[in-house]
Every structure is written in C-alpha cells, then in structure tokens.
PDB file of C-alpha atoms in Angstrom:
ATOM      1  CA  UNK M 970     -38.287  14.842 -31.778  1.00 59.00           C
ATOM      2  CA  UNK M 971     -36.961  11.252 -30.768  1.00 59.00           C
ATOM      3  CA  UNK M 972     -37.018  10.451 -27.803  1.00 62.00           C
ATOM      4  CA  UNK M 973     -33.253   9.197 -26.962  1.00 56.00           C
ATOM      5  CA  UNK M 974     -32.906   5.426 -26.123  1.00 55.00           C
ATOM      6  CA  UNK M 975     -31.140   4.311 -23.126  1.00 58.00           C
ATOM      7  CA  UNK M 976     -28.271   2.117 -23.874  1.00 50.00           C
ATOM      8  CA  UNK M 977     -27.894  -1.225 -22.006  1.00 49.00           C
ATOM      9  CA  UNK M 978     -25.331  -1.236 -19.128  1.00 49.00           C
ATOM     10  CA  UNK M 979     -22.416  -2.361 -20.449  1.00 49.00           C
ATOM     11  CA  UNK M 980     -20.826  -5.281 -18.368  1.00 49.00           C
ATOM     12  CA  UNK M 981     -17.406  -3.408 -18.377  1.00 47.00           C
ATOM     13  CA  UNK M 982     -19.710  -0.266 -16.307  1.00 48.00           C
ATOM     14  CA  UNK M 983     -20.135  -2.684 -13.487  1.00 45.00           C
ATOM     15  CA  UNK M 984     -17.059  -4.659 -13.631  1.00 51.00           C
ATOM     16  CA  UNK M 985     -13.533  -3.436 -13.032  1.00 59.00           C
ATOM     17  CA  UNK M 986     -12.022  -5.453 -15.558  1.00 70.00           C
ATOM     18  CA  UNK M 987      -9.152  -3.632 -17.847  1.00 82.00           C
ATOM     19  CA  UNK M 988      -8.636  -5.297 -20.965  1.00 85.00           C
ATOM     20  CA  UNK M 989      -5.117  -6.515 -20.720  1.00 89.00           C
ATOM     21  CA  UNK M 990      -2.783  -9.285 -23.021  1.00 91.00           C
ATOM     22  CA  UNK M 991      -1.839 -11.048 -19.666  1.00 93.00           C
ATOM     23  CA  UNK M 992      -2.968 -14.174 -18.823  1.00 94.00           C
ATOM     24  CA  UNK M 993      -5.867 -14.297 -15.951  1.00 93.00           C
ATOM     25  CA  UNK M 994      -3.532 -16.283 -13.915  1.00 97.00           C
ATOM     26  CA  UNK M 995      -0.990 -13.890 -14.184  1.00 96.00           C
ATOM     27  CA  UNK M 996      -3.013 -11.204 -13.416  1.00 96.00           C
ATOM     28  CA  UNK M 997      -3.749 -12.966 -10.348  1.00 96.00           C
ATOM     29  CA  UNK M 998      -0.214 -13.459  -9.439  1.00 98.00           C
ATOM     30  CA  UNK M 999       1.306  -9.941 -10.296  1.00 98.00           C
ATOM     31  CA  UNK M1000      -1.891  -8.544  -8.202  1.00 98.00           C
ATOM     32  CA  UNK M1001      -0.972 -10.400  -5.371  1.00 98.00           C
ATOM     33  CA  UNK M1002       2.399  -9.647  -5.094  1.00 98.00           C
ATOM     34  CA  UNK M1003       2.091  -6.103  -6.137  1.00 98.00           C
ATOM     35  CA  UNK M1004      -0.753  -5.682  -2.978  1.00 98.00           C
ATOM     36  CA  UNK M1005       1.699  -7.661  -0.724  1.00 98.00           C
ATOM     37  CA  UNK M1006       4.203  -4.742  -1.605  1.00 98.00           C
ATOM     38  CA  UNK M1007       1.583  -1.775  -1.461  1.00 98.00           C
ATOM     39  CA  UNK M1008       0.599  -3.115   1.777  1.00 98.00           C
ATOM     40  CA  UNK M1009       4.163  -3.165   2.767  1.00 98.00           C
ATOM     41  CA  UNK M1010       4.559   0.636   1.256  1.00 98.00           C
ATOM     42  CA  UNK M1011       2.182   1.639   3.532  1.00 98.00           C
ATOM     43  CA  UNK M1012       2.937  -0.166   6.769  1.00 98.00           C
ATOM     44  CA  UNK M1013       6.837   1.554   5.982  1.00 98.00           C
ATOM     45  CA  UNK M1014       5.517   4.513   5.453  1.00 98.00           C
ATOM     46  CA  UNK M1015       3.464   5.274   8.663  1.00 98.00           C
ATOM     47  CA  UNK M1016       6.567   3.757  10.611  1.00 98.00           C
ATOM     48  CA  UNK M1017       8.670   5.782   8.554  1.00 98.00           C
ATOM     49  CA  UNK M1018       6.646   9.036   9.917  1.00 98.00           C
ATOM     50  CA  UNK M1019       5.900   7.643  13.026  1.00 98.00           C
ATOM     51  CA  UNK M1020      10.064   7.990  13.650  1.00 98.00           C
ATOM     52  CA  UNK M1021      10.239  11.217  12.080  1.00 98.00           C
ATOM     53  CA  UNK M1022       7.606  12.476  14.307  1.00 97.00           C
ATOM     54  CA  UNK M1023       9.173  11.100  17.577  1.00 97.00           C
ATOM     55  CA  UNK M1024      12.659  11.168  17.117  1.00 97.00           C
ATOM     56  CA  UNK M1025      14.649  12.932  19.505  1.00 95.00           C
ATOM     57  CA  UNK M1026      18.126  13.730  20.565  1.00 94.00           C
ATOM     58  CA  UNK M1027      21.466  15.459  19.493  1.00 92.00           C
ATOM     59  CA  UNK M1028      20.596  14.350  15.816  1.00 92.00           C
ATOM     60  CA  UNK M1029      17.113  15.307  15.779  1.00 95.00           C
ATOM     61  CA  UNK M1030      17.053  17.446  12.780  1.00 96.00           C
ATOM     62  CA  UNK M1031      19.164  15.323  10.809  1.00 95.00           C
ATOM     63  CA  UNK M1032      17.144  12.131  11.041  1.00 97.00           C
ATOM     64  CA  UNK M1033      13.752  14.602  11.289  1.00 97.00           C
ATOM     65  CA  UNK M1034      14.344  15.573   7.674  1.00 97.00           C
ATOM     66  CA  UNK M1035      15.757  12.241   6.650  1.00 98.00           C
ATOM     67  CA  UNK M1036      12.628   9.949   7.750  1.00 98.00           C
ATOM     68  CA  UNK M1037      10.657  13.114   6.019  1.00 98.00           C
ATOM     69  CA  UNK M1038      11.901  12.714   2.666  1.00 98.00           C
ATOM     70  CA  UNK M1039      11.904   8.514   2.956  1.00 98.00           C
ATOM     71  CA  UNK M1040       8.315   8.691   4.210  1.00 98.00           C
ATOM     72  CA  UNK M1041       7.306  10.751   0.811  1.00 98.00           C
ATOM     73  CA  UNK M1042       9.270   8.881  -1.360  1.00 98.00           C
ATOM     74  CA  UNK M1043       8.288   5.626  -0.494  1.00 98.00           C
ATOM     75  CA  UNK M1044       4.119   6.899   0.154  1.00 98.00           C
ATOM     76  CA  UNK M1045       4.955   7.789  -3.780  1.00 97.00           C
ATOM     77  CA  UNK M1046       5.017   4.024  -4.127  1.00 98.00           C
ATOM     78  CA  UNK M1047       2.058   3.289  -3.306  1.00 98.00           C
ATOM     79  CA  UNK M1048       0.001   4.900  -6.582  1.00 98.00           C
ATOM     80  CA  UNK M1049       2.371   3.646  -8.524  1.00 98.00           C
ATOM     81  CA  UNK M1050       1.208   0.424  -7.545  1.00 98.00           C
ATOM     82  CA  UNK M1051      -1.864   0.475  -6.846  1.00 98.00           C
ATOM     83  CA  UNK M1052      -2.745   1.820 -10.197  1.00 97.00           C
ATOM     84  CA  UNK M1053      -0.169  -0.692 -12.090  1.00 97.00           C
ATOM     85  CA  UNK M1054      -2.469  -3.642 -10.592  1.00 97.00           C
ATOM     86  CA  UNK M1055      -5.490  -1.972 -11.799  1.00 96.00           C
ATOM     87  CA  UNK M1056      -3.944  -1.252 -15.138  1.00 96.00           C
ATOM     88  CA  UNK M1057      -3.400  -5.171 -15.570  1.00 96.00           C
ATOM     89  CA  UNK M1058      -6.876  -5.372 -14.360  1.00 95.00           C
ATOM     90  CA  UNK M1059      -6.553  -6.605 -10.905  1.00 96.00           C
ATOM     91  CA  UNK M1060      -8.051  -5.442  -7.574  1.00 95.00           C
ATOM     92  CA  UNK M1061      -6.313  -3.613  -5.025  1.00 96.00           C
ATOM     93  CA  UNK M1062      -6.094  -2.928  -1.482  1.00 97.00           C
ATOM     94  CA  UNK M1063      -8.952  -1.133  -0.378  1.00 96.00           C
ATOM     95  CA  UNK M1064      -8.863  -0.432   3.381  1.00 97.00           C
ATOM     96  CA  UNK M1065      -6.594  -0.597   6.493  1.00 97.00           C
ATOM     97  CA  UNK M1066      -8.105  -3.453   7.567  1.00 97.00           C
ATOM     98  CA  UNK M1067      -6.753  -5.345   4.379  1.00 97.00           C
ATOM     99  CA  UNK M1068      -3.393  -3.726   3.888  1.00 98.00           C
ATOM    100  CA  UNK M1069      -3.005  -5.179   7.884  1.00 98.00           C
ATOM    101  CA  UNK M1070      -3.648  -8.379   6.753  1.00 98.00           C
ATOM    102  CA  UNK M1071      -1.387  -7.982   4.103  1.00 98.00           C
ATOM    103  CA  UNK M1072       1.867  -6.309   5.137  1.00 98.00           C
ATOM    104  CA  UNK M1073       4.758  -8.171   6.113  1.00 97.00           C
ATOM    105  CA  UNK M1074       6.608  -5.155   7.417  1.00 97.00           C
ATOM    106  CA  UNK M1075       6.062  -4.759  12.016  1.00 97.00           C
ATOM    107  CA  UNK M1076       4.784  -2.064  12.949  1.00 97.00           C
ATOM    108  CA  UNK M1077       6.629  -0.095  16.283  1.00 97.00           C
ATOM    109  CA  UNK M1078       3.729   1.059  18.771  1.00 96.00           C
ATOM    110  CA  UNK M1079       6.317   1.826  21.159  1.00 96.00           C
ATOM    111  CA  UNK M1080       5.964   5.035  23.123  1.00 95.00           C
ATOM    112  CA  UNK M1081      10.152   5.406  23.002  1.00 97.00           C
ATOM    113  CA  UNK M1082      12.101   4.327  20.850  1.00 97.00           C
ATOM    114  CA  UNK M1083      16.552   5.044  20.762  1.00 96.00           C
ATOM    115  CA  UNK M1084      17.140   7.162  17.227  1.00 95.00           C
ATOM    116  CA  UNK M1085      19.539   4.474  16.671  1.00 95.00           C
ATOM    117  CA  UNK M1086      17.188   1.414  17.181  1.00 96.00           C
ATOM    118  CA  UNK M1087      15.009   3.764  14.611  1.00 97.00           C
ATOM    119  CA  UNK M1088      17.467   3.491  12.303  1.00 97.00           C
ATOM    120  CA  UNK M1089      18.209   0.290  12.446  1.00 96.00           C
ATOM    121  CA  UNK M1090      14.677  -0.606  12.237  1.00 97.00           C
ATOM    122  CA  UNK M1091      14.238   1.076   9.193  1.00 98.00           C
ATOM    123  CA  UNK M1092      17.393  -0.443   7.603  1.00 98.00           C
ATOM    124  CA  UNK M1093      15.443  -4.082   8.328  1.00 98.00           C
ATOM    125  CA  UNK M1094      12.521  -2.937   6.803  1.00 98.00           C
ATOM    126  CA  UNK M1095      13.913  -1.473   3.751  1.00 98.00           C
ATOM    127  CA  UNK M1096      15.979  -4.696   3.677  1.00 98.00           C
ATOM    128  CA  UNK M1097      12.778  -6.655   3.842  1.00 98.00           C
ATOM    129  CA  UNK M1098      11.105  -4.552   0.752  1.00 98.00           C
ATOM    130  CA  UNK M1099      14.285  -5.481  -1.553  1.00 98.00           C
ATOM    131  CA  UNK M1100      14.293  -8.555  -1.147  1.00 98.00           C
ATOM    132  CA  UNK M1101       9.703  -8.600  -1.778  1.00 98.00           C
ATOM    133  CA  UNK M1102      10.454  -6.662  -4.411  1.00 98.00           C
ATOM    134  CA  UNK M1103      13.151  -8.894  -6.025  1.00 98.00           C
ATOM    135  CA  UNK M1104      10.726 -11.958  -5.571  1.00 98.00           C
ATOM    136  CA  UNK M1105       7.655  -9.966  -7.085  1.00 98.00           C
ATOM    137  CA  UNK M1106      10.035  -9.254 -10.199  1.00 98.00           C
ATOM    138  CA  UNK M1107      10.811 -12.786 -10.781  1.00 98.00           C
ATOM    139  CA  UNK M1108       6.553 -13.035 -10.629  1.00 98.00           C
ATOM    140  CA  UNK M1109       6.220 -10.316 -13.295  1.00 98.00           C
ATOM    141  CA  UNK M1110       9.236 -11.993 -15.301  1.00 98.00           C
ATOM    142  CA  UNK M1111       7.195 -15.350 -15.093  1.00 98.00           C
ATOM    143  CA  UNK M1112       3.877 -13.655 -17.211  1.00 98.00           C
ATOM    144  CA  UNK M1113       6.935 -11.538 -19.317  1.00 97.00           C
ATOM    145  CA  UNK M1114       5.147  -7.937 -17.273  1.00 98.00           C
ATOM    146  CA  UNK M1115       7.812  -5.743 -18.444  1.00 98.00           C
ATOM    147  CA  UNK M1116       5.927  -2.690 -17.430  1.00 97.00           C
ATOM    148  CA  UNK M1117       5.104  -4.155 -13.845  1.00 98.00           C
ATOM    149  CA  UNK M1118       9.129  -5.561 -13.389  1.00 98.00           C
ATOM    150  CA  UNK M1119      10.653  -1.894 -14.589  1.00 98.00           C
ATOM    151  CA  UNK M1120       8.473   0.173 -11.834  1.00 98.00           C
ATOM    152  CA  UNK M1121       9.695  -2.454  -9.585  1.00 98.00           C
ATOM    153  CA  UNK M1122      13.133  -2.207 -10.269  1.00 98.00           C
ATOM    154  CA  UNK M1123      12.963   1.410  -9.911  1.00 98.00           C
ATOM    155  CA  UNK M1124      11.221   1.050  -6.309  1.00 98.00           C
ATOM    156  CA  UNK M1125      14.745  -1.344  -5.646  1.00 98.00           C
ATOM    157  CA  UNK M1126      17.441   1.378  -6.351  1.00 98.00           C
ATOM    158  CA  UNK M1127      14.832   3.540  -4.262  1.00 98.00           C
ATOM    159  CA  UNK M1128      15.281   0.969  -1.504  1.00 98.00           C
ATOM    160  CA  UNK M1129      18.849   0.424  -1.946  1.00 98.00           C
ATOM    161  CA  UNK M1130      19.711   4.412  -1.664  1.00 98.00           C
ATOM    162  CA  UNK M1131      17.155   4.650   2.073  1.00 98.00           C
ATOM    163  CA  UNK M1132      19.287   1.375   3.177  1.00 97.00           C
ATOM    164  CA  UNK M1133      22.602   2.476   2.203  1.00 97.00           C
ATOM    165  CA  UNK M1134      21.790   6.287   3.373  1.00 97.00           C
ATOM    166  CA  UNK M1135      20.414   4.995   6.952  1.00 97.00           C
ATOM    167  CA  UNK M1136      23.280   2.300   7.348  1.00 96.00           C
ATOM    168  CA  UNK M1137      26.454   5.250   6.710  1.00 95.00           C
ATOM    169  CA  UNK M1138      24.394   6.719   9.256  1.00 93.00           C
ATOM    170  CA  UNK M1139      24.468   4.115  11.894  1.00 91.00           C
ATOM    171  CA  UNK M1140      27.596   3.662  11.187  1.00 88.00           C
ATOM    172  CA  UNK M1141      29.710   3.452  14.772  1.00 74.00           C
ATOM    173  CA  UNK M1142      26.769   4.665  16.820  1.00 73.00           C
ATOM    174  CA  UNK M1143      25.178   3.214  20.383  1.00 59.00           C
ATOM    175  CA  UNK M1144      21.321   2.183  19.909  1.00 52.00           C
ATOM    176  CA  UNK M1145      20.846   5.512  21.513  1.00 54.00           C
ATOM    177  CA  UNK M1146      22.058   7.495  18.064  1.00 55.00           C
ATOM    178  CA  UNK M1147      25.174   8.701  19.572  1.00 59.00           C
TER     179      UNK M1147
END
C-alpha cells in the first residue's frame, strides 16, 4: 500500500486572507472603520452594563431591565462585525488592549453615578455611534460594500430606537432620575 503524500501547506493555511472582489485598499478602509465601530460596540457595551449593574433609585427596575436589553443588543454587534471584516478579508480586533486604543466612546469609572446622568450618558454615546456609523457607510459606499453598508444601517435604526427610548425617558427629569 502507498504510502500517502503530504500536501504542501497551502499559503491560504497560514494566511487569513478571504478571497474577496474588493479592492485591497478598500479592504483596508472598511476594516478600519468597521474595528473603530467594534471597538466602540464594546466600550458601549461594558458601560452599558456597568449602569445596569449600579443603577439605583426609585426607577431602578425600569432602567435595570432597560440597560439589560441595550447591553445585549448592542454586544450582538459586535460578531456581526467582527466577522463582516473577516469576511472581506481584513483583520480584526483581537484584545482589550487594542479595542482601548481604538474606541472613541469614554468610559465612566465612577464609583456613583445619578440614573439620570446614566441616561444621558448613554444618549451621547449612542449619539456618537450614529453618527460613526453614518461615516463608516459613506466608507463602504466608496468601495460599492453593499453587504458591509446594509448591516450598518441596521446597527443605525438599532441606535436610533436606544437614543430615542433613553431620551422619552429623560424626558423632564433632575440628573438624579427623578
């Protein structure tokens, strides 16, 4: 019997490199400002939980639940574009150390912070995100990345329904939430 023969390491085994029709400078661009937002995904998102963990005050469950389901719905951002970069064949993020050097978004290491400061904090952020995202869509539009542009405007009206939910909730209160 034959002994089987090993087959050369393909290049592709050691390289990340997905086949893709965009151009290598685009793929440079979109990857950059879709890491710029996943680094910003993230940074929201641990603020995001840090409030729901510390909030406090006669609203507590309220904005509890409210920063819980923001929190999960904008961590499910984060695959979505991590893996969208990788699909054009880009690199991602890939530590803490490099989404801090990325994000845009503060964080709050505060040890109190009013439930109404929270939610105006939030409101900034979320603000901040739109208008990212609106500026990495005019990147993918640039290369013609359909795909990349639609998941982004999705992540908008995403961003647009936490702003407008957290701003009818401000509405007429003190920093303190009341």
């Amino acid at each position: 019997m034959a002994k089987p023969t090993k087959r050369p390491a393909s290049r592709s085994m050691h390289r990340q490199e997905t086949p893709t029709d965009l151009s290598a400078k685009g793929v440079t661009e979109i990857s950059a400002v879709l890491n710029k937002l996943l680094a910003d995904a993230f940074a929201l998102y641990v603020k995001t939980k840090n409030f729901h963990w510390h909030v406090s005050g006669p609203n507590f469950r309220d904005y509890h639940l409210l920063f819980d389901e923001h929190a999960e719905q904008i961590f499910a951002t984060t695959d979505e574009f991590a893996e969208r970069v990788r699909k054009i064949g880009g690199r991602t993020v890939r530590s803490i150390g490099e989404i801090a050097k990325l994000q845009t978004v503060r964080d709050n290491n505060e040890g109190f912070v009013a439930p109404g400061d929270m939610l105006n904090e939030l409101m900034a952020d979320n603000t901040a995100m739109m208008k990212a995202m609106r500026k990495a869509h005019e990147v993918c539009d640039k290369y013609e990345d359909v795909a990349s542009a639609s998941i982004i405007e999705n992540f908008i009206d995403q961003t647009e329904r936490r702003n407008w939910f957290l701003f009818e909730i401000s509405r007429n209160l003190d920093s303190s939430g009341h």
